[in-house]
């Protein structure tokens, strides 16, 4: 039996999930325009543990969203995850933020294009197939009407970044899904458990978030 604490703070959503053997058993999250991470993260951690009668000493690992996303949000999440791992001498697991967003969609064909708003006409994005295998590298890109011409399949868009481009990406191959959704810790559970089983850990001392760009506060 393994308990993994999952932390997602890369966007406006401050999200904490407790997982048992890869299954989410509790989740606390709040998405606000003003970023509540500094105030809410440790409150949510305490609540999911207390409400499920789990002690810090019961945790086997901590998983954290590695980015891309908000510089400040990522720093808060990674610092908290490192602190818990140091104190308990347990491993740290890093999960790609855009993969979490992609996994909120289930499709039978085509590609999944998760987008995180990076202000103005720019987004953090990647392309995944229907099995959530990444087939295009993560990028910070400016979107226009010529974007994604090289993809001939249906493109399923998800995330708060996608909503900005409904009037730009008007080709029939673009299908917009939930454009007000954010990455969530509850999608981390199966991914972090697989990495835990395979001992895919990052160095607690030297791990840094994947900022992708220089300092950028996503608003």
Short mmCIF file of C-alpha atoms in Angstrom, two decimals:
data_model
loop_
_atom_site.label_atom_id
_atom_site.label_comp_id
_atom_site.label_asym_id
_atom_site.label_seq_id
_atom_site.Cartn_x
_atom_site.Cartn_y
_atom_site.Cartn_z
CA UNK A 1 0.00 0.00 0.00
CA UNK A 2 1.35 3.40 -0.93
CA UNK A 3 0.14 6.92 -0.22
CA UNK A 4 1.31 9.72 -2.50
CA UNK A 5 0.58 13.39 -1.96
CA UNK A 6 0.07 15.19 -5.29
CA UNK A 7 0.51 18.98 -5.60
CA UNK A 8 -0.55 21.06 -8.63
CA UNK A 9 0.18 24.79 -8.47
CA UNK A 10 1.31 25.66 -12.02
CA UNK A 11 -1.78 27.72 -12.90
CA UNK A 12 -4.56 29.62 -11.10
CA UNK A 13 -5.69 26.32 -9.62
CA UNK A 14 -4.23 25.47 -6.22
CA UNK A 15 -4.83 21.73 -6.09
CA UNK A 16 -3.90 18.95 -3.65
CA UNK A 17 -4.82 15.29 -4.00
CA UNK A 18 -4.11 12.29 -1.82
CA UNK A 19 -3.77 9.00 -3.69
CA UNK A 20 -3.75 5.41 -2.46
CA UNK A 21 -2.12 2.96 -4.86
CA UNK A 22 -2.68 5.31 -7.78
CA UNK A 23 -6.32 6.12 -6.99
CA UNK A 24 -7.36 9.59 -5.84
CA UNK A 25 -9.10 9.31 -2.48
CA UNK A 26 -9.29 13.03 -1.67
CA UNK A 27 -8.85 16.30 -3.47
CA UNK A 28 -8.99 19.94 -2.39
CA UNK A 29 -8.62 22.70 -4.95
CA UNK A 30 -9.48 26.30 -5.63
CA UNK A 31 -8.93 28.40 -8.77
CA UNK A 32 -8.88 32.15 -8.26
CA UNK A 33 -7.76 35.09 -10.36
CA UNK A 34 -5.51 36.35 -7.59
CA UNK A 35 -3.64 33.07 -7.02
CA UNK A 36 -4.40 31.65 -3.56
CA UNK A 37 -1.49 29.20 -3.49
CA UNK A 38 0.52 30.81 -0.70
CA UNK A 39 -2.55 30.94 1.56
CA UNK A 40 -4.27 27.70 0.62
CA UNK A 41 -1.69 25.08 -0.30
CA UNK A 42 -0.66 23.98 3.19
CA UNK A 43 -4.24 24.29 4.42
CA UNK A 44 -5.39 21.89 1.70
CA UNK A 45 -2.52 19.50 2.46
CA UNK A 46 -3.46 19.38 6.14
CA UNK A 47 -7.14 18.93 5.34
CA UNK A 48 -6.75 15.98 2.95
CA UNK A 49 -4.49 14.22 5.44
CA UNK A 50 -6.61 14.85 8.54
CA UNK A 51 -9.91 14.04 6.82
CA UNK A 52 -8.53 10.67 5.72
CA UNK A 53 -6.74 9.83 8.99
CA UNK A 54 -3.36 9.89 7.29
CA UNK A 55 -0.23 11.09 9.06
CA UNK A 56 2.68 12.73 7.27
CA UNK A 57 4.70 9.68 8.27
CA UNK A 58 2.31 7.50 6.24
CA UNK A 59 3.29 9.20 2.98
CA UNK A 60 5.53 7.24 0.62
CA UNK A 61 6.25 10.05 -1.83
CA UNK A 62 5.25 13.54 -2.92
CA UNK A 63 4.49 14.38 -6.55
CA UNK A 64 4.52 17.91 -7.89
CA UNK A 65 3.53 19.46 -11.20
CA UNK A 66 6.78 20.53 -12.84
CA UNK A 67 5.43 23.09 -15.31
CA UNK A 68 5.26 24.95 -17.55
CA UNK A 69 3.10 27.57 -15.90
CA UNK A 70 3.18 30.41 -13.42
CA UNK A 71 6.67 31.11 -12.11
CA UNK A 72 5.36 31.98 -8.65
CA UNK A 73 2.91 29.09 -8.54
CA UNK A 74 5.57 26.57 -9.54
CA UNK A 75 8.01 27.90 -6.95
CA UNK A 76 5.42 27.56 -4.19
CA UNK A 77 4.48 24.01 -5.16
CA UNK A 78 8.01 22.75 -5.64
CA UNK A 79 9.29 24.39 -2.46
CA UNK A 80 6.49 22.81 -0.45
CA UNK A 81 7.03 19.39 -2.03
CA UNK A 82 10.76 19.55 -1.37
CA UNK A 83 10.21 20.58 2.23
CA UNK A 84 7.97 17.59 2.92
CA UNK A 85 10.32 15.20 1.16
CA UNK A 86 13.33 16.52 3.10
CA UNK A 87 11.54 16.25 6.42
CA UNK A 88 10.25 12.74 5.82
CA UNK A 89 13.17 11.44 3.73
CA UNK A 90 10.81 10.29 0.98
CA UNK A 91 11.19 10.59 -2.81
CA UNK A 92 10.03 13.46 -5.01
CA UNK A 93 8.19 12.81 -8.28
CA UNK A 94 7.76 15.38 -11.08
CA UNK A 95 4.76 15.33 -13.43
CA UNK A 96 4.38 17.35 -16.64
CA UNK A 97 1.65 19.98 -16.27
CA UNK A 98 0.37 19.84 -19.85
CA UNK A 99 0.02 16.07 -19.66
CA UNK A 100 -2.29 16.54 -16.68
CA UNK A 101 -4.41 18.89 -18.74
CA UNK A 102 -4.46 16.52 -21.71
CA UNK A 103 -5.68 13.67 -19.53
CA UNK A 104 -8.89 15.53 -18.82
CA UNK A 105 -10.01 14.56 -22.33
CA UNK A 106 -10.87 11.11 -23.65
CA UNK A 107 -10.90 10.88 -27.44
CA UNK A 108 -11.18 8.03 -29.94
CA UNK A 109 -9.16 9.66 -32.71
CA UNK A 110 -7.17 12.80 -33.45
CA UNK A 111 -4.79 14.78 -31.30
CA UNK A 112 -5.10 16.52 -27.94
CA UNK A 113 -3.79 20.07 -27.69
CA UNK A 114 -3.70 21.32 -24.08
CA UNK A 115 -3.11 25.06 -23.72
CA UNK A 116 -2.20 27.08 -20.65
CA UNK A 117 -2.67 30.83 -20.90
CA UNK A 118 0.68 32.63 -20.96
CA UNK A 119 -0.82 36.13 -21.41
CA UNK A 120 -1.66 38.09 -24.54
CA UNK A 121 -1.61 35.87 -27.65
CA UNK A 122 0.81 33.34 -26.18
CA UNK A 123 0.22 29.92 -24.65
CA UNK A 124 2.18 27.02 -23.23
CA UNK A 125 1.21 24.02 -25.32
CA UNK A 126 2.11 20.51 -26.46
CA UNK A 127 0.48 17.88 -28.66
CA UNK A 128 -0.54 14.41 -27.45
CA UNK A 129 -2.10 11.44 -29.21
CA UNK A 130 -5.25 9.74 -27.91
CA UNK A 131 -3.10 7.57 -25.60
CA UNK A 132 -1.55 10.70 -24.03
CA UNK A 133 1.81 10.10 -25.66
CA UNK A 134 3.50 13.43 -26.35
CA UNK A 135 4.20 13.81 -30.06
CA UNK A 136 5.32 17.43 -30.17
CA UNK A 137 7.62 19.18 -27.74
CA UNK A 138 6.31 21.63 -25.18
CA UNK A 139 6.46 25.18 -26.46
CA UNK A 140 5.63 28.75 -25.58
CA UNK A 141 4.00 29.92 -28.79
CA UNK A 142 2.02 32.79 -30.25
CA UNK A 143 -1.13 31.53 -31.98
CA UNK A 144 -2.48 32.85 -35.28
CA UNK A 145 -4.68 31.54 -38.08
CA UNK A 146 -1.76 29.61 -39.60
CA UNK A 147 -0.96 27.62 -36.47
CA UNK A 148 -1.04 23.80 -36.68
CA UNK A 149 -1.35 23.65 -40.46
CA UNK A 150 0.99 20.66 -40.43
CA UNK A 151 -1.54 18.55 -38.51
CA UNK A 152 -4.22 17.01 -40.74
CA UNK A 153 -6.11 15.16 -38.01
CA UNK A 154 -8.81 16.48 -35.71
CA UNK A 155 -7.28 18.62 -32.97
CA UNK A 156 -9.03 18.63 -29.60
CA UNK A 157 -8.23 21.76 -27.58
CA UNK A 158 -8.54 22.02 -23.81
CA UNK A 159 -7.46 24.51 -21.17
CA UNK A 160 -7.78 28.17 -20.29
CA UNK A 161 -5.37 29.12 -23.07
CA UNK A 162 -7.53 27.56 -25.76
CA UNK A 163 -10.52 29.79 -25.11
CA UNK A 164 -8.68 32.85 -26.41
CA UNK A 165 -8.50 31.42 -29.93
CA UNK A 166 -12.01 30.31 -30.83
CA UNK A 167 -12.20 33.15 -33.33
CA UNK A 168 -8.72 32.42 -34.70
CA UNK A 169 -8.61 28.64 -35.08
CA UNK A 170 -11.79 28.33 -37.11
CA UNK A 171 -10.94 25.38 -39.36
CA UNK A 172 -13.29 22.42 -38.91
CA UNK A 173 -10.44 20.25 -37.62
CA UNK A 174 -10.33 22.26 -34.38
CA UNK A 175 -12.70 21.03 -31.67
CA UNK A 176 -12.86 23.11 -28.50
CA UNK A 177 -13.66 21.35 -25.25
CA UNK A 178 -13.57 22.83 -21.75
CA UNK A 179 -11.74 26.14 -22.03
CA UNK A 180 -12.05 27.19 -18.40
CA UNK A 181 -10.47 24.07 -16.95
CA UNK A 182 -7.04 23.97 -15.27
CA UNK A 183 -4.59 21.16 -14.51
CA UNK A 184 -5.65 19.31 -11.38
CA UNK A 185 -3.82 17.18 -8.83
CA UNK A 186 -6.49 14.50 -9.13
CA UNK A 187 -5.16 13.69 -12.62
CA UNK A 188 -1.69 13.13 -11.13
CA UNK A 189 -2.53 10.03 -9.12
CA UNK A 190 -2.07 7.30 -11.71
CA UNK A 191 0.95 9.02 -13.26
CA UNK A 192 2.73 9.52 -9.95
CA UNK A 193 2.00 5.94 -8.88
CA UNK A 194 3.51 4.55 -12.08
CA UNK A 195 6.63 6.66 -11.57
CA UNK A 196 6.76 5.56 -7.94
CA UNK A 197 6.63 1.90 -8.94
CA UNK A 198 9.39 2.48 -11.50
CA UNK A 199 11.50 4.54 -9.07
CA UNK A 200 11.40 7.52 -11.43
CA UNK A 201 12.34 10.14 -8.89
CA UNK A 202 13.97 13.56 -9.17
CA UNK A 203 16.73 14.89 -6.97
CA UNK A 204 15.16 16.68 -4.02
CA UNK A 205 18.14 19.00 -3.67
CA UNK A 206 18.60 20.02 -7.29
CA UNK A 207 15.23 19.69 -8.99
CA UNK A 208 13.91 22.91 -10.55
CA UNK A 209 10.54 23.53 -12.21
CA UNK A 210 10.26 23.59 -15.99
CA UNK A 211 9.66 27.29 -16.46
CA UNK A 212 10.08 27.16 -20.26
CA UNK A 213 10.47 30.95 -20.27
CA UNK A 214 12.17 33.52 -18.10
CA UNK A 215 10.20 34.86 -15.15
CA UNK A 216 6.54 35.00 -16.09
CA UNK A 217 3.55 35.32 -13.81
CA UNK A 218 0.57 33.85 -15.64
CA UNK A 219 -2.51 35.98 -15.05
#
